[in-house]
Amino acid sequence: EIVLTQSPDFQSVPPKEKVTITCRASQSIGRNLFWYQQKPNQSPKLLIKFASQSLSGAPSRFSGSGSGTDFTLTISSLEAEDAATYYCLQSSSLPLIFGGGTKVEIK
Amino acid sequence: EVQLVEAGGGLVKPGGSLRLSCAASGFLFSNAWMHWVRQAPGKGLEWVGRIKSKTDGGTTDYVAPVKGRFTISRDDSKDMLYLQMNSLKTEDTAVYYCSTTLLDWGQGTLVTVSS
């Protein structure tokens, strides 16, 4: 079973600053990595699929990169509405596994 | 517009059973691989299982903690997805979401397993 290690667990960042969240897989997963945003009391929302493909409707300040075992979600300029918990998900093999989540707070 | 509406959550005693449903609309349900994902209170997301489309075999896969207790099924004639949960444990307490190809998600339904 693949293990996904997401870091950091928590970030408090001022508006307009850059945010970087990483997700490391215990073995190569190619580009089978998704990034989700979840706000309190809401369902997760898919931001990035297959490591770097943005979803239509996702703000352009969100981008993803990486392949193999190391992946990054970047928020280029943090906005107040980005306060949320972010999760990575690997879909390379079963069981599908989510990272532990990164809570982003606006400082 | 894709819509997924879960129902059937509630309070159940340990060892009991519950069946969740997910009503789908806005897309060709019969072609979709459907997933259940859960989230325990204050915790992260956990994939529960999936069912492939019938044209892809209609088979199911589950995460280890629910294998043998949970069953995912679908009724393509009604655009409905189901999660039959038996032998429920307190650790199954969670919001359960249905999702199509992990892109679109429902609002979730809360299952509480407690005596």
Short mmCIF file of N, CA and C in Angstrom, two decimals, chain A:
data_model
loop_
_atom_site.label_atom_id
_atom_site.label_comp_id
_atom_site.label_asym_id
_atom_site.label_seq_id
_atom_site.Cartn_x
_atom_site.Cartn_y
_atom_site.Cartn_z
N GLU A 1 0.85 -1.20 0.00
CA GLU A 1 0.00 0.00 0.00
C GLU A 1 0.89 1.25 0.00
N ILE A 2 0.54 2.17 -0.89
CA ILE A 2 1.31 3.40 -0.99
C ILE A 2 1.01 4.31 0.20
N VAL A 3 2.03 4.93 0.73
CA VAL A 3 1.88 5.90 1.80
C VAL A 3 2.16 7.29 1.22
N LEU A 4 1.27 8.23 1.52
CA LEU A 4 1.46 9.61 1.10
C LEU A 4 1.77 10.46 2.33
N THR A 5 2.88 11.16 2.27
CA THR A 5 3.27 12.02 3.38
C THR A 5 3.14 13.46 2.93
N GLN A 6 2.22 14.18 3.54
CA GLN A 6 1.94 15.55 3.15
C GLN A 6 2.54 16.48 4.20
N SER A 7 3.13 17.58 3.75
CA SER A 7 3.70 18.54 4.69
C SER A 7 3.61 19.96 4.15
N PRO A 8 3.54 20.95 5.08
CA PRO A 8 3.41 20.77 6.53
C PRO A 8 1.96 20.41 6.89
N ASP A 9 1.73 20.15 8.17
CA ASP A 9 0.37 19.90 8.64
C ASP A 9 -0.43 21.18 8.71
N PHE A 10 0.27 22.29 8.97
CA PHE A 10 -0.39 23.57 9.19
C PHE A 10 0.52 24.70 8.70
N GLN A 11 -0.10 25.71 8.11
CA GLN A 11 0.64 26.89 7.69
C GLN A 11 -0.21 28.13 7.97
N SER A 12 0.41 29.15 8.58
CA SER A 12 -0.25 30.43 8.77
C SER A 12 0.52 31.44 7.94
N VAL A 13 -0.14 31.98 6.93
CA VAL A 13 0.55 32.78 5.92
C VAL A 13 -0.20 34.09 5.69
N PRO A 14 0.52 35.20 5.56
CA PRO A 14 -0.16 36.48 5.27
C PRO A 14 -0.74 36.50 3.86
N PRO A 15 -1.75 37.32 3.65
CA PRO A 15 -2.29 37.46 2.28
C PRO A 15 -1.19 37.90 1.32
N LYS A 16 -1.34 37.47 0.07
CA LYS A 16 -0.45 37.79 -1.05
C LYS A 16 0.87 37.03 -1.00
N GLU A 17 1.12 36.29 0.05
CA GLU A 17 2.33 35.47 0.10
C GLU A 17 2.12 34.17 -0.68
N LYS A 18 3.24 33.53 -0.99
CA LYS A 18 3.23 32.26 -1.71
C LYS A 18 3.12 31.12 -0.71
N VAL A 19 2.34 30.11 -1.06
CA VAL A 19 2.18 28.92 -0.23
C VAL A 19 2.63 27.70 -1.01
N THR A 20 3.41 26.85 -0.36
CA THR A 20 3.87 25.61 -0.99
C THR A 20 3.54 24.44 -0.08
N ILE A 21 2.85 23.47 -0.63
CA ILE A 21 2.49 22.25 0.09
C ILE A 21 3.09 21.08 -0.67
N THR A 22 3.70 20.16 0.05
CA THR A 22 4.32 19.03 -0.63
C THR A 22 3.64 17.71 -0.25
N CYS A 23 3.74 16.78 -1.15
CA CYS A 23 3.18 15.45 -0.98
C CYS A 23 4.22 14.46 -1.51
N ARG A 24 4.63 13.55 -0.65
CA ARG A 24 5.64 12.58 -1.04
C ARG A 24 5.06 11.17 -0.97
N ALA A 25 5.23 10.42 -2.04
CA ALA A 25 4.73 9.04 -2.10
C ALA A 25 5.83 8.06 -1.75
N SER A 26 5.42 6.95 -1.15
CA SER A 26 6.40 5.94 -0.71
C SER A 26 6.97 5.15 -1.88
N GLN A 27 6.33 5.24 -3.04
CA GLN A 27 6.86 4.65 -4.27
C GLN A 27 6.34 5.46 -5.44
N SER A 28 6.92 5.24 -6.59
CA SER A 28 6.54 6.05 -7.74
C SER A 28 5.07 5.87 -8.11
N ILE A 29 4.40 6.99 -8.31
CA ILE A 29 3.00 6.97 -8.73
C ILE A 29 2.82 7.69 -10.06
N GLY A 30 3.92 7.89 -10.78
CA GLY A 30 3.83 8.59 -12.05
C GLY A 30 3.32 10.00 -11.83
N ARG A 31 2.24 10.33 -12.53
CA ARG A 31 1.62 11.64 -12.33
C ARG A 31 0.19 11.48 -11.81
N ASN A 32 -0.08 10.34 -11.17
CA ASN A 32 -1.43 10.03 -10.69
C ASN A 32 -1.69 10.63 -9.33
N LEU A 33 -1.66 11.96 -9.29
CA LEU A 33 -1.76 12.69 -8.04
C LEU A 33 -2.75 13.83 -8.22
N PHE A 34 -3.72 13.91 -7.31
CA PHE A 34 -4.76 14.93 -7.35
C PHE A 34 -4.63 15.82 -6.12
N TRP A 35 -5.03 17.07 -6.25
CA TRP A 35 -5.05 18.01 -5.12
C TRP A 35 -6.47 18.53 -4.91
N TYR A 36 -6.91 18.50 -3.64
CA TYR A 36 -8.24 18.97 -3.27
C TYR A 36 -8.14 20.09 -2.24
N GLN A 37 -9.15 20.94 -2.28
CA GLN A 37 -9.34 21.98 -1.27
C GLN A 37 -10.64 21.68 -0.55
N GLN A 38 -10.60 21.72 0.77
CA GLN A 38 -11.84 21.52 1.55
C GLN A 38 -11.98 22.63 2.57
N LYS A 39 -13.05 23.38 2.46
CA LYS A 39 -13.38 24.41 3.43
C LYS A 39 -14.28 23.81 4.49
N PRO A 40 -14.33 24.40 5.67
CA PRO A 40 -15.14 23.84 6.76
C PRO A 40 -16.58 23.61 6.34
N ASN A 41 -17.08 22.41 6.70
CA ASN A 41 -18.47 22.03 6.43
C ASN A 41 -18.81 22.00 4.94
N GLN A 42 -17.79 21.83 4.11
CA GLN A 42 -18.04 21.69 2.68
C GLN A 42 -17.40 20.39 2.17
N SER A 43 -17.84 19.96 1.00
CA SER A 43 -17.24 18.82 0.34
C SER A 43 -15.90 19.23 -0.25
N PRO A 44 -15.00 18.28 -0.44
CA PRO A 44 -13.75 18.59 -1.13
C PRO A 44 -14.01 19.07 -2.55
N LYS A 45 -13.12 19.94 -3.00
CA LYS A 45 -13.20 20.46 -4.36
C LYS A 45 -11.88 20.17 -5.06
N LEU A 46 -11.97 19.54 -6.23
CA LEU A 46 -10.76 19.19 -6.97
C LEU A 46 -10.16 20.43 -7.60
N LEU A 47 -8.86 20.65 -7.33
CA LEU A 47 -8.14 21.79 -7.89
C LEU A 47 -7.23 21.40 -9.05
N ILE A 48 -6.50 20.29 -8.85
CA ILE A 48 -5.48 19.86 -9.80
C ILE A 48 -5.62 18.36 -9.99
N LYS A 49 -5.56 17.90 -11.24
CA LYS A 49 -5.56 16.47 -11.53
C LYS A 49 -4.28 16.11 -12.27
N PHE A 50 -3.89 14.84 -12.10
CA PHE A 50 -2.69 14.32 -12.77
C PHE A 50 -1.50 15.27 -12.59
N ALA A 51 -1.32 15.64 -11.33
CA ALA A 51 -0.15 16.39 -10.84
C ALA A 51 -0.13 17.86 -11.22
N SER A 52 -0.52 18.18 -12.45
CA SER A 52 -0.34 19.57 -12.87
C SER A 52 -1.46 20.14 -13.72
N GLN A 53 -2.51 19.35 -13.97
CA GLN A 53 -3.60 19.82 -14.83
C GLN A 53 -4.62 20.57 -13.99
N SER A 54 -4.78 21.84 -14.26
CA SER A 54 -5.75 22.65 -13.53
C SER A 54 -7.17 22.34 -14.00
N LEU A 55 -8.10 22.43 -13.07
CA LEU A 55 -9.50 22.24 -13.41
C LEU A 55 -10.10 23.58 -13.84
N SER A 56 -10.97 23.52 -14.83
CA SER A 56 -11.64 24.76 -15.23
C SER A 56 -12.44 25.25 -14.04
N GLY A 57 -12.33 26.50 -13.76
CA GLY A 57 -13.01 27.06 -12.61
C GLY A 57 -12.10 27.23 -11.41
N ALA A 58 -10.97 26.53 -11.42
CA ALA A 58 -10.01 26.72 -10.33
C ALA A 58 -9.20 28.00 -10.60
N PRO A 59 -9.01 28.83 -9.59
CA PRO A 59 -8.25 30.07 -9.81
C PRO A 59 -6.84 29.78 -10.32
N SER A 60 -6.35 30.66 -11.17
CA SER A 60 -5.04 30.44 -11.80
C SER A 60 -3.89 30.53 -10.82
N ARG A 61 -4.12 31.03 -9.62
CA ARG A 61 -3.04 31.11 -8.63
C ARG A 61 -2.68 29.73 -8.07
N PHE A 62 -3.52 28.74 -8.33
CA PHE A 62 -3.23 27.37 -7.90
C PHE A 62 -2.51 26.63 -9.03
N SER A 63 -1.39 25.99 -8.69
CA SER A 63 -0.68 25.18 -9.68
C SER A 63 -0.07 23.96 -9.01
N GLY A 64 0.11 22.93 -9.80
CA GLY A 64 0.71 21.71 -9.28
C GLY A 64 1.89 21.30 -10.12
N SER A 65 2.83 20.60 -9.48
CA SER A 65 3.99 20.11 -10.21
C SER A 65 4.47 18.82 -9.58
N GLY A 66 5.37 18.15 -10.29
CA GLY A 66 5.98 16.94 -9.77
C GLY A 66 5.60 15.70 -10.55
N SER A 67 6.34 14.64 -10.27
CA SER A 67 6.07 13.33 -10.84
C SER A 67 6.88 12.31 -10.07
N GLY A 68 6.49 11.05 -10.19
CA GLY A 68 7.22 10.00 -9.48
C GLY A 68 6.81 9.94 -8.02
N THR A 69 7.62 10.49 -7.15
CA THR A 69 7.32 10.44 -5.72
C THR A 69 7.14 11.80 -5.06
N ASP A 70 7.52 12.87 -5.71
CA ASP A 70 7.49 14.18 -5.08
C ASP A 70 6.62 15.17 -5.86
N PHE A 71 5.67 15.76 -5.14
CA PHE A 71 4.68 16.63 -5.75
C PHE A 71 4.51 17.90 -4.91
N THR A 72 4.11 18.95 -5.59
CA THR A 72 3.94 20.24 -4.92
C THR A 72 2.67 20.93 -5.41
N LEU A 73 1.93 21.49 -4.45
CA LEU A 73 0.83 22.40 -4.76
C LEU A 73 1.29 23.79 -4.36
N THR A 74 1.16 24.73 -5.27
CA THR A 74 1.58 26.10 -5.00
C THR A 74 0.40 27.04 -5.15
N ILE A 75 0.25 27.91 -4.16
CA ILE A 75 -0.68 29.03 -4.28
C ILE A 75 0.20 30.25 -4.44
N SER A 76 0.15 30.88 -5.60
CA SER A 76 1.15 31.91 -5.92
C SER A 76 0.98 33.18 -5.08
N SER A 77 -0.26 33.51 -4.76
CA SER A 77 -0.52 34.72 -3.98
C SER A 77 -1.78 34.46 -3.16
N LEU A 78 -1.59 34.21 -1.89
CA LEU A 78 -2.68 33.75 -1.04
C LEU A 78 -3.77 34.80 -0.88
N GLU A 79 -5.01 34.36 -1.02
CA GLU A 79 -6.16 35.24 -0.79
C GLU A 79 -6.97 34.70 0.39
N ALA A 80 -7.76 35.58 0.98
CA ALA A 80 -8.53 35.22 2.17
C ALA A 80 -9.41 34.00 1.92
N GLU A 81 -9.96 33.88 0.73
CA GLU A 81 -10.86 32.76 0.42
C GLU A 81 -10.13 31.43 0.30
N ASP A 82 -8.80 31.45 0.36
CA ASP A 82 -8.02 30.21 0.24
C ASP A 82 -7.83 29.51 1.58
N ALA A 83 -8.33 30.10 2.65
CA ALA A 83 -8.26 29.44 3.95
C ALA A 83 -9.04 28.13 3.88
N ALA A 84 -8.33 27.03 4.09
CA ALA A 84 -8.93 25.70 3.87
C ALA A 84 -7.91 24.65 4.26
N THR A 85 -8.36 23.39 4.18
CA THR A 85 -7.44 22.26 4.30
C THR A 85 -7.25 21.66 2.91
N TYR A 86 -6.02 21.38 2.58
CA TYR A 86 -5.67 20.86 1.26
C TYR A 86 -5.19 19.41 1.40
N TYR A 87 -5.69 18.57 0.50
CA TYR A 87 -5.34 17.15 0.52
C TYR A 87 -4.80 16.72 -0.83
N CYS A 88 -3.79 15.85 -0.81
CA CYS A 88 -3.38 15.16 -2.03
C CYS A 88 -4.00 13.77 -2.03
N LEU A 89 -4.12 13.19 -3.20
CA LEU A 89 -4.69 11.85 -3.37
C LEU A 89 -3.93 11.14 -4.46
N GLN A 90 -3.52 9.90 -4.18
CA GLN A 90 -2.87 9.12 -5.23
C GLN A 90 -3.88 8.14 -5.82
N SER A 91 -3.89 8.07 -7.13
CA SER A 91 -4.81 7.15 -7.83
C SER A 91 -4.04 6.13 -8.66
N SER A 92 -2.77 5.94 -8.33
CA SER A 92 -1.95 5.02 -9.11
C SER A 92 -2.29 3.57 -8.84
N SER A 93 -2.59 3.25 -7.59
CA SER A 93 -2.89 1.86 -7.24
C SER A 93 -3.86 1.84 -6.07
N LEU A 94 -4.51 0.70 -5.94
CA LEU A 94 -5.47 0.53 -4.85
C LEU A 94 -4.78 0.05 -3.58
N PRO A 95 -5.24 0.47 -2.42
CA PRO A 95 -6.35 1.42 -2.22
C PRO A 95 -5.93 2.85 -2.54
N LEU A 96 -6.89 3.64 -3.02
CA LEU A 96 -6.60 5.06 -3.19
C LEU A 96 -6.31 5.64 -1.80
N ILE A 97 -5.32 6.51 -1.75
CA ILE A 97 -4.85 7.04 -0.47
C ILE A 97 -4.81 8.56 -0.53
N PHE A 98 -5.34 9.17 0.52
CA PHE A 98 -5.23 10.61 0.69
C PHE A 98 -4.06 10.95 1.62
N GLY A 99 -3.44 12.08 1.35
CA GLY A 99 -2.48 12.61 2.31
C GLY A 99 -3.22 13.07 3.56
N GLY A 100 -2.46 13.36 4.60
CA GLY A 100 -3.06 13.71 5.88
C GLY A 100 -3.68 15.09 5.94
N GLY A 101 -3.40 15.92 4.95
CA GLY A 101 -4.00 17.25 4.90
C GLY A 101 -3.07 18.34 5.40
N THR A 102 -3.21 19.52 4.82
CA THR A 102 -2.49 20.71 5.24
C THR A 102 -3.50 21.82 5.47
N LYS A 103 -3.58 22.30 6.69
CA LYS A 103 -4.50 23.40 6.98
C LYS A 103 -3.79 24.72 6.73
N VAL A 104 -4.37 25.54 5.90
CA VAL A 104 -3.80 26.85 5.58
C VAL A 104 -4.66 27.93 6.23
N GLU A 105 -4.03 28.69 7.08
CA GLU A 105 -4.69 29.80 7.78
C GLU A 105 -4.16 31.12 7.25
N ILE A 106 -5.04 32.09 7.17
CA ILE A 106 -4.62 33.43 6.75
C ILE A 106 -4.16 34.19 7.99
N LYS A 107 -2.92 34.63 7.96
CA LYS A 107 -2.36 35.33 9.11
C LYS A 107 -2.87 36.77 9.17
#
